PDB file of C-alpha atoms in Angstrom:
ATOM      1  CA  UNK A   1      -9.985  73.864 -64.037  1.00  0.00           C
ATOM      2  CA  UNK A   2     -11.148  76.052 -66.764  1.00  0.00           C
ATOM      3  CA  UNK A   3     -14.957  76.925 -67.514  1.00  0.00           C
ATOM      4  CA  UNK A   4     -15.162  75.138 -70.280  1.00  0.00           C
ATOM      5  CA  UNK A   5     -14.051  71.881 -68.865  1.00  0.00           C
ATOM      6  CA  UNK A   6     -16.463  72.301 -66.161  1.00  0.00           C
ATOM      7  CA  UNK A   7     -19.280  72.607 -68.196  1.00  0.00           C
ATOM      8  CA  UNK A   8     -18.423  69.489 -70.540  1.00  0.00           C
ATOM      9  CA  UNK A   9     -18.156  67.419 -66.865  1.00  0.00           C
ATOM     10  CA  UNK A  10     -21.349  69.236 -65.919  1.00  0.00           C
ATOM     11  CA  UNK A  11     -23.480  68.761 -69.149  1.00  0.00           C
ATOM     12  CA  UNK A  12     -22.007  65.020 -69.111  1.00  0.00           C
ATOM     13  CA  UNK A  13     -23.263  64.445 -65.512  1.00  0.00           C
ATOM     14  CA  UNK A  14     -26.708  65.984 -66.618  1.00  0.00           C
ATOM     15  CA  UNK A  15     -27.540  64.194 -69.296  1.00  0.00           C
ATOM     16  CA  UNK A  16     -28.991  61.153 -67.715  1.00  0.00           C
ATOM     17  CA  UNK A  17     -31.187  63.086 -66.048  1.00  0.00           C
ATOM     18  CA  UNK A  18     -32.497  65.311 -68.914  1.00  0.00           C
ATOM     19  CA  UNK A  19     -36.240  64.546 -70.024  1.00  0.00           C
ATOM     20  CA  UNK A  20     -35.333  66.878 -73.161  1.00  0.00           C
ATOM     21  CA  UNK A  21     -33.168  65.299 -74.798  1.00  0.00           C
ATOM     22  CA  UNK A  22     -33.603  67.698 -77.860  1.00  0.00           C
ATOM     23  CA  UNK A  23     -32.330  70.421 -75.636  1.00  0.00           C
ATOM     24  CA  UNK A  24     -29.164  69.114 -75.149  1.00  0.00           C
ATOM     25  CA  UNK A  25     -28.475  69.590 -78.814  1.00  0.00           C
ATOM     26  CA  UNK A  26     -28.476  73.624 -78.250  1.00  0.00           C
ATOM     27  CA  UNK A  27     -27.599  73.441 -74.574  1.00  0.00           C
ATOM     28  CA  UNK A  28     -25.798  76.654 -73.616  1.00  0.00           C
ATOM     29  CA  UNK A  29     -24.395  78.355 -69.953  1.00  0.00           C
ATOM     30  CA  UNK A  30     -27.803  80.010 -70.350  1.00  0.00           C
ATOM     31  CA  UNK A  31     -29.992  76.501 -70.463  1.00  0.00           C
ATOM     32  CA  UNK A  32     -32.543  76.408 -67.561  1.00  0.00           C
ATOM     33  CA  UNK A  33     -31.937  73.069 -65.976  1.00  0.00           C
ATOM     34  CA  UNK A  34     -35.527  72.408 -64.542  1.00  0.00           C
ATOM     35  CA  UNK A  35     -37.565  74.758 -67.572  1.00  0.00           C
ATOM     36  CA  UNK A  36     -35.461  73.497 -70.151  1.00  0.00           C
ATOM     37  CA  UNK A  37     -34.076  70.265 -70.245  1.00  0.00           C
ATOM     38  CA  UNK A  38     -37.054  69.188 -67.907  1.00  0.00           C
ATOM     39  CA  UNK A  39     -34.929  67.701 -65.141  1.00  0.00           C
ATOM     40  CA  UNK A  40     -36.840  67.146 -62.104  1.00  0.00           C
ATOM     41  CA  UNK A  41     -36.611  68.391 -58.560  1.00  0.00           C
ATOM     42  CA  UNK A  42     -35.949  65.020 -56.491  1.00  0.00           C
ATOM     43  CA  UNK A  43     -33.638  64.131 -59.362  1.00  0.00           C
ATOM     44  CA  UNK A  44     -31.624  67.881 -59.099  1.00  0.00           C
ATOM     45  CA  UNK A  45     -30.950  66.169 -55.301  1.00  0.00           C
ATOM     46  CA  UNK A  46     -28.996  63.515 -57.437  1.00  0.00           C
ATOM     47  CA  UNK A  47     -27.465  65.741 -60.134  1.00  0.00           C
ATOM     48  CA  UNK A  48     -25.955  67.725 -57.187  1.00  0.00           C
ATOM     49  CA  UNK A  49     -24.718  64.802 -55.187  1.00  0.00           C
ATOM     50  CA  UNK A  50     -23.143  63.487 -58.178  1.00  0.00           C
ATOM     51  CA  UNK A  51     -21.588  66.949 -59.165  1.00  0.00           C
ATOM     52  CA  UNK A  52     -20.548  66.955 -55.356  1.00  0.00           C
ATOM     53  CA  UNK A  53     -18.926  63.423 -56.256  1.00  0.00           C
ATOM     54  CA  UNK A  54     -17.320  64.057 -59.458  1.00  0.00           C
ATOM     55  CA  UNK A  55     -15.591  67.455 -58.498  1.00  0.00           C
ATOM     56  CA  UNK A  56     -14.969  66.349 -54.903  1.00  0.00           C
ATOM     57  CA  UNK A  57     -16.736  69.399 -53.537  1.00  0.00           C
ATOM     58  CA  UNK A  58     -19.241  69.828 -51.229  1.00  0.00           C
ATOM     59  CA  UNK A  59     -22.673  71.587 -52.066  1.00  0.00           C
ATOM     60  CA  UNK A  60     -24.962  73.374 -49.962  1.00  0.00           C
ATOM     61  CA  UNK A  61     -28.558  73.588 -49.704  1.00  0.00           C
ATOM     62  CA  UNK A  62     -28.166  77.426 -50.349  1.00  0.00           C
ATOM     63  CA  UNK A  63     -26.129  77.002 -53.087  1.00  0.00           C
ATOM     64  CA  UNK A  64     -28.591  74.704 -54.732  1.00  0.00           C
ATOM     65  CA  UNK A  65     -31.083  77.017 -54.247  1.00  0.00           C
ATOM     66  CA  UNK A  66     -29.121  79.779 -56.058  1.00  0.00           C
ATOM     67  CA  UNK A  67     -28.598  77.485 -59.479  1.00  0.00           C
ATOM     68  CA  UNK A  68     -31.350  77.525 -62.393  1.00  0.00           C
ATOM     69  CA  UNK A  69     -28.742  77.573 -65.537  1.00  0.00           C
ATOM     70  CA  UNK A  70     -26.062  75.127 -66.783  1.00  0.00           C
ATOM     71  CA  UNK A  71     -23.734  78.553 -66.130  1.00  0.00           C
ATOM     72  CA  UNK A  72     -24.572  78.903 -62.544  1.00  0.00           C
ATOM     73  CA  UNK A  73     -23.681  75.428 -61.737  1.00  0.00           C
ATOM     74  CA  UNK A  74     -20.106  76.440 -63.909  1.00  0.00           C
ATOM     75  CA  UNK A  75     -19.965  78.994 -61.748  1.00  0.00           C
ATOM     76  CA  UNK A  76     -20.701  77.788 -58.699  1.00  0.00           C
ATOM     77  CA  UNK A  77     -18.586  74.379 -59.050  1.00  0.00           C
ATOM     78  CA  UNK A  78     -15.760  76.581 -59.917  1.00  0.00           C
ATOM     79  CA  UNK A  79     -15.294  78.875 -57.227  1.00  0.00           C
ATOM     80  CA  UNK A  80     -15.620  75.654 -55.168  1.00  0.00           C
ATOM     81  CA  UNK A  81     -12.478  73.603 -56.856  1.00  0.00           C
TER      82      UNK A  81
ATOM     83  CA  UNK B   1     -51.753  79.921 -49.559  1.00  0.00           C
ATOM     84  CA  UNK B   2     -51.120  76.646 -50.892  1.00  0.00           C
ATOM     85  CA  UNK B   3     -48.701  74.183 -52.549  1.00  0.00           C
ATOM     86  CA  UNK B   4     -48.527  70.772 -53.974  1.00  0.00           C
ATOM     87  CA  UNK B   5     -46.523  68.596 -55.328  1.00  0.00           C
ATOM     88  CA  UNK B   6     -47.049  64.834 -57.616  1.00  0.00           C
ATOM     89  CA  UNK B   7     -44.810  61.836 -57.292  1.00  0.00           C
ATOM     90  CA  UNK B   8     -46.098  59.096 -60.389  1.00  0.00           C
ATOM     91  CA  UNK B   9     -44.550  55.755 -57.895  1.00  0.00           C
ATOM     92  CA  UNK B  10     -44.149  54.145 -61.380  1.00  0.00           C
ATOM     93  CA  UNK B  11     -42.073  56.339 -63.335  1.00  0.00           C
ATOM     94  CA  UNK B  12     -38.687  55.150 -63.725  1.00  0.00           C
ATOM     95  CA  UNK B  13     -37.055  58.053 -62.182  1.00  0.00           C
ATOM     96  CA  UNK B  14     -38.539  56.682 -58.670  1.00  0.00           C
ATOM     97  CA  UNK B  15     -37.238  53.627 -58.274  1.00  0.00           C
ATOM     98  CA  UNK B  16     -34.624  52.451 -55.915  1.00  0.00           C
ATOM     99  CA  UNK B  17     -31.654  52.178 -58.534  1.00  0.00           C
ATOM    100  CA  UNK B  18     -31.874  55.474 -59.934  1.00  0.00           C
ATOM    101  CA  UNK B  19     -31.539  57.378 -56.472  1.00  0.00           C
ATOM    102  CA  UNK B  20     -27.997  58.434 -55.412  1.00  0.00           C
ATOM    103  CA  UNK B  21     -26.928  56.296 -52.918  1.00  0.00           C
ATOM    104  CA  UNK B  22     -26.579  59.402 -50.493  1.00  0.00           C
ATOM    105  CA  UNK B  23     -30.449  60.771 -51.370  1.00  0.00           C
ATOM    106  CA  UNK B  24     -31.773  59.937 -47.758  1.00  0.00           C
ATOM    107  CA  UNK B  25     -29.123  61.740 -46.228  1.00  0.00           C
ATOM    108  CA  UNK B  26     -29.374  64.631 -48.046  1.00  0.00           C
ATOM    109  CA  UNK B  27     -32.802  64.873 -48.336  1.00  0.00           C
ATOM    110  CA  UNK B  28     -34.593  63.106 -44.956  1.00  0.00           C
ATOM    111  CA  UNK B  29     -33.925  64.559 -41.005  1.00  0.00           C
ATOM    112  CA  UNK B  30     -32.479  61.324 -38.773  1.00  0.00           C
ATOM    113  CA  UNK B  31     -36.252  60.840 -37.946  1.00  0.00           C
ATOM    114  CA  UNK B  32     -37.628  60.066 -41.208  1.00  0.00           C
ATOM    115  CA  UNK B  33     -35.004  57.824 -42.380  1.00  0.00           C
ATOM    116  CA  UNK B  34     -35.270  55.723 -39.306  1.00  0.00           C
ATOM    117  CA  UNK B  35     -38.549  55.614 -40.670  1.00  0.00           C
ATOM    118  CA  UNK B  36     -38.039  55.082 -43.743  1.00  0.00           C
ATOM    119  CA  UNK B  37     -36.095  52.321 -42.932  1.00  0.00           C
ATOM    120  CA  UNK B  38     -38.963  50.437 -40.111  1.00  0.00           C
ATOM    121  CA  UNK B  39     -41.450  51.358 -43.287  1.00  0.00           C
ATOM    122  CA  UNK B  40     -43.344  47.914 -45.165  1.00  0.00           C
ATOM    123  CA  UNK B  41     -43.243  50.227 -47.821  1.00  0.00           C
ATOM    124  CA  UNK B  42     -40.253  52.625 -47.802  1.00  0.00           C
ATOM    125  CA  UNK B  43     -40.370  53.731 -51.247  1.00  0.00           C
ATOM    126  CA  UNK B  44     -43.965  54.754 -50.900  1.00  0.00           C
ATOM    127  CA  UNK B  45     -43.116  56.162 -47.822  1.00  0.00           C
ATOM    128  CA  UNK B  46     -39.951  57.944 -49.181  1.00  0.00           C
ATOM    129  CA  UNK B  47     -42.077  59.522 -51.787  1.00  0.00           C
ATOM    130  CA  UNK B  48     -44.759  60.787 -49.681  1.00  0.00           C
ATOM    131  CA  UNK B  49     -42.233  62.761 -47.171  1.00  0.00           C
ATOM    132  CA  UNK B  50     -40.420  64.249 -50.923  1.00  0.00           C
ATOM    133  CA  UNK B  51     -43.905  65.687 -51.918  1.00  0.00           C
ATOM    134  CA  UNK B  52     -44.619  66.763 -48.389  1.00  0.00           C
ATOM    135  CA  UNK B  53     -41.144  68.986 -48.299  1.00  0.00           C
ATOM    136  CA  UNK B  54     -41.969  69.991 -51.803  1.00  0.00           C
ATOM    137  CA  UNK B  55     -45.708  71.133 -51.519  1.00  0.00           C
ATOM    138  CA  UNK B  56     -44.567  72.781 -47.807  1.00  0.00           C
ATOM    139  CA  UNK B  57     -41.571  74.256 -49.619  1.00  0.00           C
ATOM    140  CA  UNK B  58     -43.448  76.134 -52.048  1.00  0.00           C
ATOM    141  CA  UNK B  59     -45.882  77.985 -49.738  1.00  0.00           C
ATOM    142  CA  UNK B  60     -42.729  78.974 -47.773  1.00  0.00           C
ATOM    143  CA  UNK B  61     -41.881  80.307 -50.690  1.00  0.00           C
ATOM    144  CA  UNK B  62     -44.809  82.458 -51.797  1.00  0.00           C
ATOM    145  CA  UNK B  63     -44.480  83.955 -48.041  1.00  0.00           C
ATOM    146  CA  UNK B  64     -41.393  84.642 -48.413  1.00  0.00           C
ATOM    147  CA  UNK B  65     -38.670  84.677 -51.280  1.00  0.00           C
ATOM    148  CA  UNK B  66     -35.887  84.098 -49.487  1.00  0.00           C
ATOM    149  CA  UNK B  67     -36.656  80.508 -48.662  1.00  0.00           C
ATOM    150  CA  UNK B  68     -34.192  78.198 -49.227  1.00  0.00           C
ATOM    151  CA  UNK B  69     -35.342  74.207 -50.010  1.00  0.00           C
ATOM    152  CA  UNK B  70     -32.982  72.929 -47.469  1.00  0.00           C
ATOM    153  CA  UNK B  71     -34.959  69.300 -47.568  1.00  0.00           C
ATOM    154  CA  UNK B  72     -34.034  67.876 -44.282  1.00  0.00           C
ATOM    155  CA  UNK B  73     -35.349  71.473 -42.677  1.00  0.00           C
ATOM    156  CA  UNK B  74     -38.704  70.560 -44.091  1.00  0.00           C
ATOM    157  CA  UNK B  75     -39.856  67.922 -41.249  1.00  0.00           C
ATOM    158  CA  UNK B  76     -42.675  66.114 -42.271  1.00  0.00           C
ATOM    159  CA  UNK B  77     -44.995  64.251 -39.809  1.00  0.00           C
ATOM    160  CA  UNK B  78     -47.790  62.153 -41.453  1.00  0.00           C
ATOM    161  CA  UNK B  79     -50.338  60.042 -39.271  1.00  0.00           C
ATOM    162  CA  UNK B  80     -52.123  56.589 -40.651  1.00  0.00           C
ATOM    163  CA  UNK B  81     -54.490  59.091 -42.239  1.00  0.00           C
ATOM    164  CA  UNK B  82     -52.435  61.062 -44.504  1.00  0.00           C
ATOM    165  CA  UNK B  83     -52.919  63.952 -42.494  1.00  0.00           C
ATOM    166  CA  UNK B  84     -50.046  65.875 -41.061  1.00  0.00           C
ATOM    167  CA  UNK B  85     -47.573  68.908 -40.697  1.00  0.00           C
ATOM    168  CA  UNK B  86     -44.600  70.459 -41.992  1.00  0.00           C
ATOM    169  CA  UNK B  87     -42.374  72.255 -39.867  1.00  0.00           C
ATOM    170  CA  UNK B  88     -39.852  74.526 -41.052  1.00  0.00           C
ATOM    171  CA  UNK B  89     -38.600  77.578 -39.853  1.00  0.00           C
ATOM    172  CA  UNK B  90     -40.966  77.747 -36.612  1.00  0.00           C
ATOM    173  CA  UNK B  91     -43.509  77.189 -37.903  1.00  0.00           C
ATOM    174  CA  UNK B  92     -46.432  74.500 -39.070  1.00  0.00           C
ATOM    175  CA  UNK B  93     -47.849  73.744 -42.429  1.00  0.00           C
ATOM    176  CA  UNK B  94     -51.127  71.619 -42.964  1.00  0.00           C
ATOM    177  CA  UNK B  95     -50.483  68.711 -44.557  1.00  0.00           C
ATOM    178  CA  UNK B  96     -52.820  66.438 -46.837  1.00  0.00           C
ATOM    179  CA  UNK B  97     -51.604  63.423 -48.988  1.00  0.00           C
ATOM    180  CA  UNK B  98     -54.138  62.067 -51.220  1.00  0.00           C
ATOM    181  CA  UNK B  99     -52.897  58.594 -52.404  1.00  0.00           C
ATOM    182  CA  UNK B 100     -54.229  56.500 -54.822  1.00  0.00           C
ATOM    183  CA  UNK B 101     -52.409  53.421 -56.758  1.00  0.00           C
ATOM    184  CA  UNK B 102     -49.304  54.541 -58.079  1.00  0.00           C
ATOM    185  CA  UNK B 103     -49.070  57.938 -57.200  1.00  0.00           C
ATOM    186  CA  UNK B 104     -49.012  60.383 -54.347  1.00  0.00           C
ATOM    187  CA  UNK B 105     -50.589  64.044 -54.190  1.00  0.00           C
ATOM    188  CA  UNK B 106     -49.669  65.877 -51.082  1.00  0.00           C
ATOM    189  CA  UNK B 107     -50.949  69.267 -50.613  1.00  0.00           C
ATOM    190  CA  UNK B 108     -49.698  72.025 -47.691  1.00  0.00           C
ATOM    191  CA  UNK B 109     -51.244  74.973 -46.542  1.00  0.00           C
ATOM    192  CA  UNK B 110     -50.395  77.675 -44.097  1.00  0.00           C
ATOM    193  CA  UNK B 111     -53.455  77.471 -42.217  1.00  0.00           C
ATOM    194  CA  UNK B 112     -55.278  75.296 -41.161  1.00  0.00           C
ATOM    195  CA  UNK B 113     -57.919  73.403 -43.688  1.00  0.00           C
ATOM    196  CA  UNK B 114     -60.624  74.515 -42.213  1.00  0.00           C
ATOM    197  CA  UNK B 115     -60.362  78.123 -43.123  1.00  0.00           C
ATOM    198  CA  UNK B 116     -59.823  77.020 -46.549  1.00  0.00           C
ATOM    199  CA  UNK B 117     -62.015  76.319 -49.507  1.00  0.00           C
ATOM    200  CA  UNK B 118     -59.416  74.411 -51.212  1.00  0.00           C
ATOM    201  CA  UNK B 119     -60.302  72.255 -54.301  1.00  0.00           C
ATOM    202  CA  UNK B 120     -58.121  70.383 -55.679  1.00  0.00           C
ATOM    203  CA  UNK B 121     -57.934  67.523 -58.732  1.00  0.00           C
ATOM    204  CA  UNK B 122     -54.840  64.751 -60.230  1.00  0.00           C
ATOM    205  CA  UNK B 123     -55.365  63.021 -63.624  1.00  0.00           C
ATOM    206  CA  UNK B 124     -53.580  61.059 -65.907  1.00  0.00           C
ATOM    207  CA  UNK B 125     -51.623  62.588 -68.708  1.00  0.00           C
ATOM    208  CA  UNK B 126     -50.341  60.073 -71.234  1.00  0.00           C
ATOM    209  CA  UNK B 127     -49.268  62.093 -74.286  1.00  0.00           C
ATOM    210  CA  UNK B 128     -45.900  63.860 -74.608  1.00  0.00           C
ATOM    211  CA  UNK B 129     -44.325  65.023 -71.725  1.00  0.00           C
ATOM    212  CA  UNK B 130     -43.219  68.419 -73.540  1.00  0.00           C
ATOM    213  CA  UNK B 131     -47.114  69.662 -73.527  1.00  0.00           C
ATOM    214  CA  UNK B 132     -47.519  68.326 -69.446  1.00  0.00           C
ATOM    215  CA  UNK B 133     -47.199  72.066 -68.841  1.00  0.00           C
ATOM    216  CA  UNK B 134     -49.925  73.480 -71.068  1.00  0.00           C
ATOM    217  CA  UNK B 135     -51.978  70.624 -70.013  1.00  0.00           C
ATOM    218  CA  UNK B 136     -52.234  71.211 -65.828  1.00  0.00           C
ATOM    219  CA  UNK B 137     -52.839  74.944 -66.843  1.00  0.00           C
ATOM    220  CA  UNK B 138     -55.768  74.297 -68.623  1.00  0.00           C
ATOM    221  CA  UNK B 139     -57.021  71.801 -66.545  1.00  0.00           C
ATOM    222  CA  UNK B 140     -56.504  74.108 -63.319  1.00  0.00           C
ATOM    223  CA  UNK B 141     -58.026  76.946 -65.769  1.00  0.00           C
ATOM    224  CA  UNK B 142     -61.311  74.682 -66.890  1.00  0.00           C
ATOM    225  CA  UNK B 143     -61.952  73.219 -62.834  1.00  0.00           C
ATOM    226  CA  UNK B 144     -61.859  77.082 -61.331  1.00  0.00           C
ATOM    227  CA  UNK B 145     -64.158  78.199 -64.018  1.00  0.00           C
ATOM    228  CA  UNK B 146     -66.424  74.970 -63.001  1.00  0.00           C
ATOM    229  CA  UNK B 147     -66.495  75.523 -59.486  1.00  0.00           C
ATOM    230  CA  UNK B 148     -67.027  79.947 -59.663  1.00  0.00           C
ATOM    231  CA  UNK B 149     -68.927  79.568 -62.733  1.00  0.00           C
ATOM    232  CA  UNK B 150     -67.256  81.771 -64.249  1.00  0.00           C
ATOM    233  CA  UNK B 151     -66.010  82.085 -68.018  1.00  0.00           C
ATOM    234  CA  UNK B 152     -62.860  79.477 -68.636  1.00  0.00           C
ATOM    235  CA  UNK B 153     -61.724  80.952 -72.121  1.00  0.00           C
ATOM    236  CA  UNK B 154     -60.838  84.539 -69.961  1.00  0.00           C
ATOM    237  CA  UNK B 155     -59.123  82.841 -67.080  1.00  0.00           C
ATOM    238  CA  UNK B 156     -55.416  83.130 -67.569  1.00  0.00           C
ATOM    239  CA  UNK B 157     -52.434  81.550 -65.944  1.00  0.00           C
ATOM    240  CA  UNK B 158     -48.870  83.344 -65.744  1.00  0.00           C
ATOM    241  CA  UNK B 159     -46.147  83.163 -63.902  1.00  0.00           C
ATOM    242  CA  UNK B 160     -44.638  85.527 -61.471  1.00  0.00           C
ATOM    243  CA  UNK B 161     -41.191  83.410 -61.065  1.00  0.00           C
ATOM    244  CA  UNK B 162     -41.761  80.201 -60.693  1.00  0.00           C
ATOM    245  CA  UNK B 163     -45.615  80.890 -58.986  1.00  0.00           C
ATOM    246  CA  UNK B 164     -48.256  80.607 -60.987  1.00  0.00           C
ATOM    247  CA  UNK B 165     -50.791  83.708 -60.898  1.00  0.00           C
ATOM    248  CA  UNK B 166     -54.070  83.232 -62.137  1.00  0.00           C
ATOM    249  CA  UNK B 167     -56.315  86.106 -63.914  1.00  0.00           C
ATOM    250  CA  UNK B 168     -59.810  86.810 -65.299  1.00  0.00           C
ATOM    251  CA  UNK B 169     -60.202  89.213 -67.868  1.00  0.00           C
ATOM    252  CA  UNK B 170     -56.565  90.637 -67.376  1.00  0.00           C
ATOM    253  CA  UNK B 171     -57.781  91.823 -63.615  1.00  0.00           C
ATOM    254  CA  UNK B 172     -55.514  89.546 -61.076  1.00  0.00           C
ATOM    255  CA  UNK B 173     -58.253  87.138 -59.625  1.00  0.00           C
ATOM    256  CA  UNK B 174     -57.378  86.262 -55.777  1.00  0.00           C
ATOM    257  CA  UNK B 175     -57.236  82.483 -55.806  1.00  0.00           C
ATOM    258  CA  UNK B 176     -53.725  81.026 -54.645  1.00  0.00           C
ATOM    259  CA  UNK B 177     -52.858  78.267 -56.722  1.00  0.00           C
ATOM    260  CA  UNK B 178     -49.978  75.475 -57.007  1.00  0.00           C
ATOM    261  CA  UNK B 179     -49.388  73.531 -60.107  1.00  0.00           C
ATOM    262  CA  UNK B 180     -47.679  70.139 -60.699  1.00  0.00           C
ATOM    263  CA  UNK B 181     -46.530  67.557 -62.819  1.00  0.00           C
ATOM    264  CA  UNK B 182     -44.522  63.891 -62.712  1.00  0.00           C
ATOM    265  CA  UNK B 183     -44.979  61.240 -64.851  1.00  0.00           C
ATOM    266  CA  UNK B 184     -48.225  59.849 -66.065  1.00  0.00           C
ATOM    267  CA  UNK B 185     -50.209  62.651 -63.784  1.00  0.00           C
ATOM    268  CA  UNK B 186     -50.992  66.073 -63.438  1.00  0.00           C
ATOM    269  CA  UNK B 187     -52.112  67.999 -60.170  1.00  0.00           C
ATOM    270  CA  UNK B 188     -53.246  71.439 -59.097  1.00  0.00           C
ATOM    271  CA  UNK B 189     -54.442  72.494 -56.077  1.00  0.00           C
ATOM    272  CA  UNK B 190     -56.267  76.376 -54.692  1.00  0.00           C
ATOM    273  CA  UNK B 191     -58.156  78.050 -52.261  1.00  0.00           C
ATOM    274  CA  UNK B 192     -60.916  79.147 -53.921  1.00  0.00           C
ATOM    275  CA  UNK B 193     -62.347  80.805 -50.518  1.00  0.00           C
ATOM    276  CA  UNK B 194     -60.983  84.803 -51.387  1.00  0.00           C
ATOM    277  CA  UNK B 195     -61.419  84.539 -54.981  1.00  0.00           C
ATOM    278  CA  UNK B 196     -64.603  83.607 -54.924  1.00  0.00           C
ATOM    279  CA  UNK B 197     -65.480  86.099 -52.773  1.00  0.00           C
ATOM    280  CA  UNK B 198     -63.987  88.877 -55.056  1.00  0.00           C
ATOM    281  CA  UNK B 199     -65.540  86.980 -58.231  1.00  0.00           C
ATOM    282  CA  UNK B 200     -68.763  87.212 -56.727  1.00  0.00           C
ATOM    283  CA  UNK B 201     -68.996  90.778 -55.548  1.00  0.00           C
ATOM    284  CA  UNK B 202     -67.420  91.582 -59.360  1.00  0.00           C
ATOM    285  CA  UNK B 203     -70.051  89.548 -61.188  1.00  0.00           C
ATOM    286  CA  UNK B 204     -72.689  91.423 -59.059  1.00  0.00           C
ATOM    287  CA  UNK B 205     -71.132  95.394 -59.865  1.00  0.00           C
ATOM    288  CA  UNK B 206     -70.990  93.799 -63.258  1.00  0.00           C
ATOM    289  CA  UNK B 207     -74.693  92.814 -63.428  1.00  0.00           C
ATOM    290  CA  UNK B 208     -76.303  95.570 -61.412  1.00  0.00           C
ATOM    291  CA  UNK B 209     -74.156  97.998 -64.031  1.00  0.00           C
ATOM    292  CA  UNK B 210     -75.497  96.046 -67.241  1.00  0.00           C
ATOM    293  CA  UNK B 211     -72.668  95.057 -68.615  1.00  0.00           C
ATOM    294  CA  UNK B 212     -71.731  92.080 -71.008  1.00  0.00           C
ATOM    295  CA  UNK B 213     -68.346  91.611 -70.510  1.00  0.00           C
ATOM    296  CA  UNK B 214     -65.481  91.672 -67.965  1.00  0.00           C
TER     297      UNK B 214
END
């Protein structure tokens, strides 16, 4: 799956979730998911479980951990599929 | 050091219909969904073990970077009282939950509270979300100055990743702080006990030296 499919899935899974929703006009790879578009902590538990779902991946803790930008969760979800 | 975190019960992101339906098993040990599940009140009670693992999670943090917020590693035990622990990683945090109608504080420490002089306030916030920021800054900022006596307008807040680090006059001041907001509320939470200390013995060189400023 290319990077730029990933991100559309990604940035479509997001959006329910974004408090911001004037960032998502300018959202970029380099968007800070929790600074940014305001998405909060218990509700990154449900962004992941529904990236986990849509990608049919699993997601660990530690990988969580390592994702602030809309580009690390491209990343990460594509070295996973 | 210190952490908090702020659940507001009432904001639609808490409620039962918004959570992924696989939330408690990512987020709760076997332990606290079984009680979660005997619970009157399992969203309250869902909401007090997230802020737990979140205020627990971010002292972890300050001692050490590398801390990963691995939820279900974060095992929270609460009495009747509010009163509790987190344990994760070997060791203990102190745990306080100050509740009041719809919304719950909780507050974890590495040591125990009595070695603390930990003050700590929630209030509502009701204009835009955007500013919720700004707004738990300067209250922190204008309830430190209160209780040190000390000047508000030179106490500054930054941030050292995601931790905020609080300064007087551009001189770090030693008072460990955690900031939060959800919903209609805002929360902080320090130990004043070492800053105080250090303000103390500063406003003294300062006075016994004559001068009128930081």
């Amino acid at each position: 799956m290319e990077a730029t499919e990933i991100q559309e899935k990604v940035v479509k899974i997001l959006t329910p979730y974004v408090k911001d929703q004037d960032a998502l006009a300018t959202v970029s790879g380099e968007t800070n998911i929790l600074e940014d578009l305001k998405v909060n902590s218990a509700r990154l538990v449900d962004v992941v479980l529904a990236f986990e779902d849509a990608f049919d991946i699993e997601i660990a803790d530690e990988d969580v951990d390592e994702v602030n930008t809309v580009g690390d969760c491209v990343r990460l979800i594509g070295a996973k599929v | 050091m210190i952490g908090n975190d702020l659940v507001d019960l009432e904001d639609s992101e808490t409620r039962p219909e918004e959570r992924h339906e696989r939330f408690d098993e990512r987020v709760f040990c076997t332990v606290e969904r079984e009680s979660i599940g005997a619970s009157g009140a399992p969203d309250r009670l869902r909401w007090i073990l997230w802020a737990a693992k979140e205020a627990a999670y971010k002292v972890a943090r300050k001692a050490d970077e590398r801390a990963v917020f691995s939820p279900p590693r974060f095992q929270v035990h609460v009495d009747a009282t509010l009163r509790g622990r987190v344990h994760f990683a070997g060791r203990d945090y102190a745990l306080l939950i100050d509740e009041a109608p719809g919304r719950v504080h909780a507050v974890a420490s590495e040591k125990p509270w009595e070695s603390h002089e930990c003050l700590s306030r929630v209030i509502t916030w009701d204009a835009e979300a955007q500013l919720a920021g700004k707004a738990v800054r300067a209250l922190a900022r204008r309830e430190i100055a209160a209780a040190l006596d000390l000047p508000a307008e030179e106490l500054e807040i930054e941030r050292e990743g995601r931790i905020p680090v609080l300064s007087l006059g551009g001189r770090p001041l030693d008072v460990d702080l955690s900031l939060t907001h959800h919903g209609r509320f805002l929360a902080f939470a320090c130990d004043l006990r070492d800053g105080a200390a250090a303000w103390r013995r500063r406003r003294s060189r300062r006075s016994s030296s004559g001068e009128a400023h930081l």
